[in-house]
Amino acid sequence: MKKNNYFPMPNEIFCLGLNSGEIAVYTYLMSCEDRKTFQCYPSYNTIGTALKMSKKTVMKYVRSLEDRCLISTEPTKVTLKSGKKQNGNLLYTIRPIQEAVDHFNAEQLRKAECEMARLNVIRKLEEYDRKHGII
């Protein structure tokens, strides 16, 4: 539990087109993060239990948050008492919110450019059809 039982959330999080599940997982990770390293390492099961989500649903939202440049993840290894090494939880790093905003804006611009190109093709096809009496 964090000192004073609260943690800061960037206002920009609500302008990135996230769904409620993505916001919930991001918020949970923010609540766990070390404020100096911006890292935490809860398991998928721990996140799922806290948010009443299945492990697979949590995994889906974690991938989405990575794709949106809000977090990065790294696999970890743990050594058991027997000496055997096995995979540990992911190490989550909360990335600067401006990276996510820039990524979102770039995606929106790319989509707008694709739509403009599509509309230009339709316009040219309509123009061609009119010129050649097709219709």
Short mmCIF file of C-alpha atoms in Angstrom, two decimals:
data_model
loop_
_atom_site.label_atom_id
_atom_site.label_comp_id
_atom_site.label_asym_id
_atom_site.label_seq_id
_atom_site.Cartn_x
_atom_site.Cartn_y
_atom_site.Cartn_z
CA MET A 1 0.00 0.00 0.00
CA LYS A 2 1.35 3.42 -0.91
CA LYS A 3 1.92 6.19 1.61
CA ASN A 4 -1.29 8.17 2.18
CA ASN A 5 -3.28 5.48 0.29
CA TYR A 6 -3.31 7.27 -3.05
CA PHE A 7 -1.21 7.57 -6.19
CA PRO A 8 -1.19 10.06 -9.08
CA MET A 9 -2.82 9.24 -12.42
CA PRO A 10 -2.05 11.32 -15.50
CA ASN A 11 -5.16 13.04 -16.89
CA GLU A 12 -4.04 12.13 -20.43
CA ILE A 13 -4.93 8.50 -19.75
CA PHE A 14 -8.56 9.36 -20.49
CA CYS A 15 -7.74 10.87 -23.91
CA LEU A 16 -6.07 7.80 -25.40
CA GLY A 17 -9.14 5.78 -26.38
CA LEU A 18 -8.54 3.06 -23.78
CA ASN A 19 -11.35 0.74 -22.79
CA SER A 20 -12.29 0.20 -19.14
CA GLY A 21 -10.25 -3.01 -18.84
CA GLU A 22 -7.10 -1.33 -20.13
CA ILE A 23 -7.62 1.58 -17.74
CA ALA A 24 -8.17 -0.83 -14.84
CA VAL A 25 -4.95 -2.79 -15.52
CA TYR A 26 -2.95 0.42 -16.05
CA THR A 27 -4.36 1.86 -12.81
CA TYR A 28 -3.48 -1.31 -10.91
CA LEU A 29 0.09 -1.21 -12.23
CA MET A 30 0.35 2.47 -11.28
CA SER A 31 -0.82 1.61 -7.76
CA CYS A 32 1.96 -1.00 -7.44
CA GLU A 33 4.76 0.95 -9.07
CA ASP A 34 7.89 2.02 -7.22
CA ARG A 35 7.89 5.82 -7.61
CA LYS A 36 11.68 5.92 -8.03
CA THR A 37 12.14 3.16 -10.61
CA PHE A 38 8.64 3.29 -12.20
CA GLN A 39 8.63 -0.51 -11.99
CA CYS A 40 6.55 -3.27 -10.40
CA TYR A 41 6.17 -7.00 -10.87
CA PRO A 42 2.73 -8.33 -9.91
CA SER A 43 1.76 -11.64 -11.50
CA TYR A 44 -1.06 -11.93 -14.02
CA ASN A 45 -2.98 -13.86 -11.36
CA THR A 46 -2.46 -11.14 -8.75
CA ILE A 47 -3.70 -8.46 -11.15
CA GLY A 48 -6.61 -10.66 -12.20
CA THR A 49 -7.65 -11.36 -8.62
CA ALA A 50 -7.54 -7.66 -7.72
CA LEU A 51 -9.56 -6.66 -10.80
CA LYS A 52 -11.83 -9.70 -11.02
CA MET A 53 -10.43 -10.64 -14.45
CA SER A 54 -9.14 -13.91 -15.82
CA LYS A 55 -5.42 -14.38 -16.39
CA LYS A 56 -5.98 -14.40 -20.17
CA THR A 57 -7.92 -11.14 -20.02
CA VAL A 58 -5.14 -9.51 -18.00
CA MET A 59 -2.58 -10.79 -20.53
CA LYS A 60 -4.62 -9.26 -23.36
CA TYR A 61 -4.77 -5.87 -21.65
CA VAL A 62 -1.06 -5.94 -20.77
CA ARG A 63 -0.22 -6.54 -24.47
CA SER A 64 -2.53 -3.69 -25.44
CA LEU A 65 -0.89 -1.32 -22.94
CA GLU A 66 2.50 -2.27 -24.38
CA ASP A 67 1.25 -1.65 -27.92
CA ARG A 68 0.01 1.77 -26.81
CA CYS A 69 3.44 2.64 -25.32
CA LEU A 70 2.07 3.00 -21.79
CA ILE A 71 4.18 0.19 -20.32
CA SER A 72 7.06 -2.05 -21.21
CA THR A 73 7.63 -5.53 -19.84
CA GLU A 74 10.64 -7.75 -19.28
CA PRO A 75 10.66 -11.42 -18.33
CA THR A 76 12.34 -12.31 -15.05
CA LYS A 77 13.85 -15.53 -13.70
CA VAL A 78 13.63 -16.88 -10.17
CA THR A 79 15.75 -19.54 -8.50
CA LEU A 80 13.85 -22.04 -6.41
CA LYS A 81 15.21 -23.45 -3.14
CA SER A 82 16.08 -26.58 -5.10
CA GLY A 83 18.38 -24.47 -7.29
CA LYS A 84 16.15 -24.87 -10.33
CA LYS A 85 15.57 -21.69 -12.35
CA GLN A 86 12.17 -20.87 -13.72
CA ASN A 87 10.31 -17.95 -15.23
CA GLY A 88 9.22 -15.29 -12.76
CA ASN A 89 6.63 -12.56 -13.08
CA LEU A 90 6.99 -9.87 -15.70
CA LEU A 91 8.80 -6.72 -14.65
CA TYR A 92 6.55 -3.83 -15.67
CA THR A 93 7.93 -0.38 -16.35
CA ILE A 94 5.46 2.50 -16.51
CA ARG A 95 6.59 4.64 -19.44
CA PRO A 96 6.31 8.44 -19.57
CA ILE A 97 2.75 9.41 -20.49
CA GLN A 98 4.00 11.75 -23.24
CA GLU A 99 5.32 8.72 -25.17
CA ALA A 100 1.83 7.22 -25.18
CA VAL A 101 0.26 10.55 -26.18
CA ASP A 102 2.75 10.96 -29.04
CA HIS A 103 2.14 7.38 -30.17
CA PHE A 104 -1.64 7.87 -30.05
CA ASN A 105 -1.43 11.13 -32.01
CA ALA A 106 0.84 9.52 -34.63
CA GLU A 107 -1.63 6.64 -35.01
CA GLN A 108 -4.54 9.05 -35.39
CA LEU A 109 -2.61 11.00 -38.05
CA ARG A 110 -1.73 7.79 -39.90
CA LYS A 111 -5.39 6.71 -39.89
CA ALA A 112 -6.48 10.14 -41.14
CA GLU A 113 -3.90 10.01 -43.94
CA CYS A 114 -5.09 6.53 -44.97
CA GLU A 115 -8.70 7.71 -45.00
CA MET A 116 -7.75 10.76 -47.08
CA ALA A 117 -5.91 8.54 -49.57
CA ARG A 118 -8.92 6.20 -49.75
CA LEU A 119 -11.28 9.12 -50.38
CA ASN A 120 -8.95 10.47 -53.10
CA VAL A 121 -9.02 7.09 -54.86
CA ILE A 122 -12.82 7.01 -54.72
CA ARG A 123 -13.00 10.57 -56.06
CA LYS A 124 -10.66 9.72 -58.95
CA LEU A 125 -12.63 6.56 -59.77
CA GLU A 126 -15.88 8.52 -59.79
CA GLU A 127 -14.26 11.15 -62.01
CA TYR A 128 -13.01 8.45 -64.39
CA ASP A 129 -16.44 6.84 -64.53
CA ARG A 130 -18.10 10.19 -65.34
CA LYS A 131 -15.53 10.96 -68.04
CA HIS A 132 -16.01 7.59 -69.71
CA GLY A 133 -19.76 7.38 -69.35
CA ILE A 134 -19.68 4.49 -66.93
CA ILE A 135 -22.68 4.58 -64.56
#
